[in-house]
CSV table of N, CA and C in Angstrom, one decimal:
chain,number,residue,atom,x,y,z
A,1,MET,N,110.6,120.4,71.5
A,1,MET,CA,109.8,121.4,71.7
A,1,MET,C,108.4,120.6,71.0
A,2,ARG,N,107.5,120.7,71.9
A,2,ARG,CA,106.2,119.8,70.7
A,2,ARG,C,105.3,120.4,71.9
A,3,ILE,N,104.6,120.4,70.6
A,3,ILE,CA,103.4,121.8,70.1
A,3,ILE,C,102.1,120.8,70.5
A,4,SER,N,100.3,121.2,70.8
A,4,SER,CA,99.4,120.3,70.6
A,4,SER,C,98.4,121.1,71.1
A,5,VAL,N,97.4,120.9,70.3
A,5,VAL,CA,96.3,121.4,70.2
A,5,VAL,C,95.1,120.8,70.6
A,6,ASP,N,94.8,120.9,71.9
A,6,ASP,CA,93.4,120.4,72.5
A,6,ASP,C,92.4,120.9,72.1
A,7,GLN,N,91.9,120.5,71.2
A,7,GLN,CA,90.6,120.5,70.4
A,7,GLN,C,89.3,120.5,71.1
A,8,ASP,N,89.0,119.5,72.8
A,8,ASP,CA,87.5,120.2,73.4
A,8,ASP,C,87.9,121.7,73.4
A,9,VAL,N,88.9,122.3,73.5
A,9,VAL,CA,89.1,123.9,74.0
A,9,VAL,C,89.0,124.9,72.8
A,10,CYS,N,89.5,124.2,71.8
A,10,CYS,CA,89.5,125.7,70.5
A,10,CYS,C,87.9,125.6,69.8
A,11,ILE,N,88.3,126.6,69.9
A,11,ILE,CA,87.0,127.8,69.1
A,11,ILE,C,86.9,128.2,67.3
A,12,GLY,N,88.0,127.5,66.3
A,12,GLY,CA,88.5,128.0,65.4
A,12,GLY,C,88.7,129.5,65.1
A,13,ALA,N,89.3,129.9,66.3
A,13,ALA,CA,89.2,131.6,65.9
A,13,ALA,C,90.5,131.6,65.1
A,14,GLY,N,91.8,130.9,65.0
A,14,GLY,CA,92.8,131.0,63.4
A,14,GLY,C,93.7,131.8,63.6
A,15,GLN,N,93.6,132.6,65.0
A,15,GLN,CA,95.0,133.4,64.8
A,15,GLN,C,96.5,132.7,65.7
A,16,CYS,N,96.8,130.9,65.6
A,16,CYS,CA,97.7,130.3,65.4
A,16,CYS,C,97.6,130.2,64.0
A,17,VAL,N,97.3,129.9,63.0
A,17,VAL,CA,96.9,129.7,61.7
A,17,VAL,C,97.8,131.4,60.6
A,18,LEU,N,97.3,132.1,61.1
A,18,LEU,CA,97.8,133.6,61.4
A,18,LEU,C,99.1,133.9,61.8
A,19,THR,N,99.1,133.4,62.4
A,19,THR,CA,100.5,134.1,63.3
A,19,THR,C,101.7,132.4,62.6
A,20,ALA,N,101.6,131.3,62.3
A,20,ALA,CA,102.7,130.0,62.1
A,20,ALA,C,102.2,129.5,61.3
A,21,PRO,N,102.1,129.6,60.4
A,21,PRO,CA,100.9,129.0,59.2
A,21,PRO,C,101.8,127.8,58.9
A,22,GLN,N,103.5,127.5,59.1
A,22,GLN,CA,104.2,126.8,59.0
A,22,GLN,C,104.4,125.6,59.6
A,23,VAL,N,103.2,125.6,60.7
A,23,VAL,CA,103.0,124.9,61.7
A,23,VAL,C,101.2,124.6,62.5
A,24,PHE,N,100.4,125.8,62.2
A,24,PHE,CA,99.7,124.7,62.7
A,24,PHE,C,98.4,125.6,60.8
A,25,THR,N,96.9,124.9,61.2
A,25,THR,CA,96.6,124.9,59.7
A,25,THR,C,95.0,124.8,60.7
A,26,GLN,N,94.0,124.5,59.7
A,26,GLN,CA,92.3,124.2,60.8
A,26,GLN,C,91.9,123.3,59.4
A,27,ASP,N,91.1,122.7,60.5
A,27,ASP,CA,90.5,120.8,59.4
A,27,ASP,C,89.1,121.5,58.8
A,28,ASP,N,88.5,120.8,58.0
A,28,ASP,CA,87.2,121.0,57.8
A,28,ASP,C,85.8,121.8,58.2
A,29,ASP,N,86.4,121.8,59.8
A,29,ASP,CA,85.3,122.2,60.5
A,29,ASP,C,85.8,123.5,60.6
A,30,GLY,N,87.0,123.9,60.6
A,30,GLY,CA,87.0,125.4,61.3
A,30,GLY,C,88.0,125.5,62.7
A,31,PHE,N,88.7,124.3,62.9
A,31,PHE,CA,89.3,124.0,64.3
A,31,PHE,C,90.6,124.1,63.8
A,32,SER,N,91.4,124.2,64.7
A,32,SER,CA,93.0,124.4,64.7
A,32,SER,C,94.1,122.7,65.0
A,33,GLU,N,94.6,122.7,64.1
A,33,GLU,CA,95.5,121.5,64.5
A,33,GLU,C,97.0,121.9,64.4
A,34,VAL,N,98.1,121.2,64.2
A,34,VAL,CA,99.0,121.2,64.4
A,34,VAL,C,99.4,120.5,63.0
A,35,LEU,N,100.3,120.3,62.1
A,35,LEU,CA,100.8,120.1,60.2
A,35,LEU,C,100.9,118.6,60.9
A,36,PRO,N,100.3,118.2,59.9
A,36,PRO,CA,101.7,116.6,60.1
A,36,PRO,C,103.4,116.3,60.4
A,37,GLY,N,103.4,116.1,61.0
A,37,GLY,CA,105.3,116.5,61.3
A,37,GLY,C,106.0,117.4,62.0
A,38,ARG,N,104.9,118.4,62.3
A,38,ARG,CA,105.2,119.7,62.9
A,38,ARG,C,104.7,119.9,64.4
A,39,ALA,N,104.5,119.1,64.8
A,39,ALA,CA,104.6,119.0,66.3
A,39,ALA,C,106.3,118.8,66.9
A,40,ASP,N,106.8,119.6,66.4
A,40,ASP,CA,108.4,119.9,66.4
A,40,ASP,C,108.7,121.6,67.2
A,41,GLY,N,107.4,122.3,66.6
A,41,GLY,CA,107.3,123.5,65.7
A,41,GLY,C,108.1,123.9,65.1
A,42,HIS,N,108.8,123.3,64.0
A,42,HIS,CA,109.5,122.9,63.2
A,42,HIS,C,110.4,124.3,62.8
A,43,GLY,N,111.0,124.5,64.1
A,43,GLY,CA,111.7,125.5,64.5
A,43,GLY,C,111.8,126.7,63.9
A,44,SER,N,109.7,127.0,64.3
A,44,SER,CA,109.3,128.3,64.0
A,44,SER,C,109.6,129.3,65.0
A,45,PRO,N,110.6,130.5,65.2
A,45,PRO,CA,109.8,131.4,66.6
A,45,PRO,C,108.7,131.7,66.7
A,46,LEU,N,107.9,131.8,65.8
A,46,LEU,CA,106.1,132.2,66.1
A,46,LEU,C,105.4,130.9,67.2
A,47,VAL,N,106.0,130.0,67.6
A,47,VAL,CA,105.0,128.9,67.6
A,47,VAL,C,104.9,129.7,69.1
A,48,ARG,N,105.5,129.9,69.8
A,48,ARG,CA,105.1,130.5,71.6
A,48,ARG,C,104.4,131.4,71.5
A,49,GLU,N,104.7,132.5,70.6
A,49,GLU,CA,103.6,134.2,70.1
A,49,GLU,C,102.4,133.0,69.3
A,50,ALA,N,101.8,132.2,68.9
A,50,ALA,CA,100.6,131.5,68.3
A,50,ALA,C,100.3,131.0,69.6
A,51,ALA,N,101.2,130.3,70.7
A,51,ALA,CA,99.9,129.9,71.9
A,51,ALA,C,99.4,130.9,72.4
A,52,ARG,N,99.6,132.2,72.7
A,52,ARG,CA,99.7,133.1,73.2
A,52,ARG,C,99.0,133.7,72.6
A,53,ALA,N,98.4,134.0,71.7
A,53,ALA,CA,97.6,134.4,70.7
A,53,ALA,C,96.0,133.6,70.6
A,54,CYS,N,96.2,132.5,71.1
A,54,CYS,CA,95.1,132.5,71.3
A,54,CYS,C,94.1,131.9,72.0
A,55,PRO,N,92.9,132.8,72.0
A,55,PRO,CA,91.8,133.8,72.7
A,55,PRO,C,91.5,132.6,74.0
A,56,VAL,N,91.9,131.1,73.4
A,56,VAL,CA,91.1,129.9,74.3
A,56,VAL,C,91.9,129.3,74.9
A,57,SER,N,93.6,129.9,75.0
A,57,SER,CA,94.3,128.9,75.3
A,57,SER,C,94.5,127.5,75.1
A,58,ALA,N,94.2,127.1,73.8
A,58,ALA,CA,94.2,125.9,73.1
A,58,ALA,C,95.4,125.2,72.7
A,59,ILE,N,97.0,125.8,73.1
A,59,ILE,CA,97.9,125.6,72.8
A,59,ILE,C,98.8,125.3,73.8
A,60,THR,N,99.2,124.4,73.3
A,60,THR,CA,100.5,124.0,74.0
A,60,THR,C,102.2,123.5,74.0
A,61,VAL,N,103.1,124.6,74.3
A,61,VAL,CA,104.4,124.6,73.9
A,61,VAL,C,105.1,123.6,75.3
A,62,ARG,N,105.5,122.4,74.8
A,62,ARG,CA,106.3,122.4,76.1
A,62,ARG,C,107.5,121.6,75.4
A,63,GLU,N,108.6,122.6,76.2
A,63,GLU,CA,109.8,121.8,75.5
A,63,GLU,C,110.1,120.3,76.0
A,64,ALA,N,111.4,120.2,74.9
A,64,ALA,CA,111.6,118.7,75.1
A,64,ALA,C,112.5,118.9,76.2
A,65,GLY,N,112.2,117.1,76.9
A,65,GLY,CA,112.9,117.0,78.1
A,65,GLY,C,112.7,116.2,79.3
A,66,GLY,N,110.9,115.5,79.2
A,66,GLY,CA,111.3,114.5,79.3
A,66,GLY,C,110.9,114.4,80.7
A,67,ASP,N,111.6,115.3,81.6
A,67,ASP,CA,111.3,115.4,83.1
A,67,ASP,C,109.7,116.5,83.2
A,68,GLY,N,108.6,116.8,82.9
A,68,GLY,CA,107.4,117.3,82.6
A,68,GLY,C,108.5,119.4,83.6
A,69,ALA,N,109.0,119.6,83.4
A,69,ALA,CA,109.5,121.2,84.0
A,69,ALA,C,109.6,121.4,82.8
A,70,GLY,N,108.7,121.8,81.2
A,70,GLY,CA,108.4,121.6,80.3
A,70,GLY,C,107.6,123.2,80.0
A,71,VAL,N,107.9,124.4,79.5
A,71,VAL,CA,106.8,125.2,78.9
A,71,VAL,C,105.6,125.0,78.8
A,72,SER,N,104.7,125.3,79.6
A,72,SER,CA,103.3,125.4,78.8
A,72,SER,C,102.9,127.0,78.8
A,73,GLU,N,102.8,127.1,77.2
A,73,GLU,CA,101.8,128.5,77.2
A,73,GLU,C,100.9,127.7,76.4
A,74,GLY,N,100.2,129.5,76.7
A,74,GLY,CA,99.0,129.0,75.9
A,74,GLY,C,97.9,127.8,77.2
A,75,ALA,N,98.3,127.1,77.5
A,75,ALA,CA,97.5,125.9,77.6
A,75,ALA,C,96.4,126.4,79.1
A,76,PRO,N,95.5,126.7,80.0
A,76,PRO,CA,95.2,126.9,81.0
A,76,PRO,C,95.5,125.6,82.2
A,77,GLU,N,95.7,126.0,83.3
A,77,GLU,CA,96.5,124.6,84.7
A,77,GLU,C,95.3,123.6,84.4
A,78,GLY,N,96.4,122.4,84.1
A,78,GLY,CA,95.7,120.9,84.5
A,78,GLY,C,95.1,120.5,82.7
A,79,ALA,N,95.1,121.3,82.2
A,79,ALA,CA,94.8,120.8,80.8
A,79,ALA,C,95.6,119.5,80.5
A,80,SER,N,94.8,119.1,79.5
A,80,SER,CA,95.9,117.3,79.1
A,80,SER,C,96.6,118.3,78.4
A,81,GLU,N,97.3,116.8,77.6
A,81,GLU,CA,97.8,117.2,76.0
A,81,GLU,C,97.2,116.2,75.3
A,82,SER,N,96.5,116.6,73.9
A,82,SER,CA,96.0,115.2,73.3
A,82,SER,C,97.8,114.7,72.5
């Protein structure tokens, strides 16, 4: 699993941090980001829920596999991973 937060879309609502605080944090400006070393989800079952909770769909969750057929939850169609 790979998780990313699109900084250009994030509005800093913090729902991801409330849902999965072991994976997400907020920077000094209040925008969400994945904690260092946690881009793999750190085994949290709440990562997908955090992506669904994002009001602007700034979080992308992709399954590992490299074939591009991974799950993309939260991210709008055509959004790029940062």
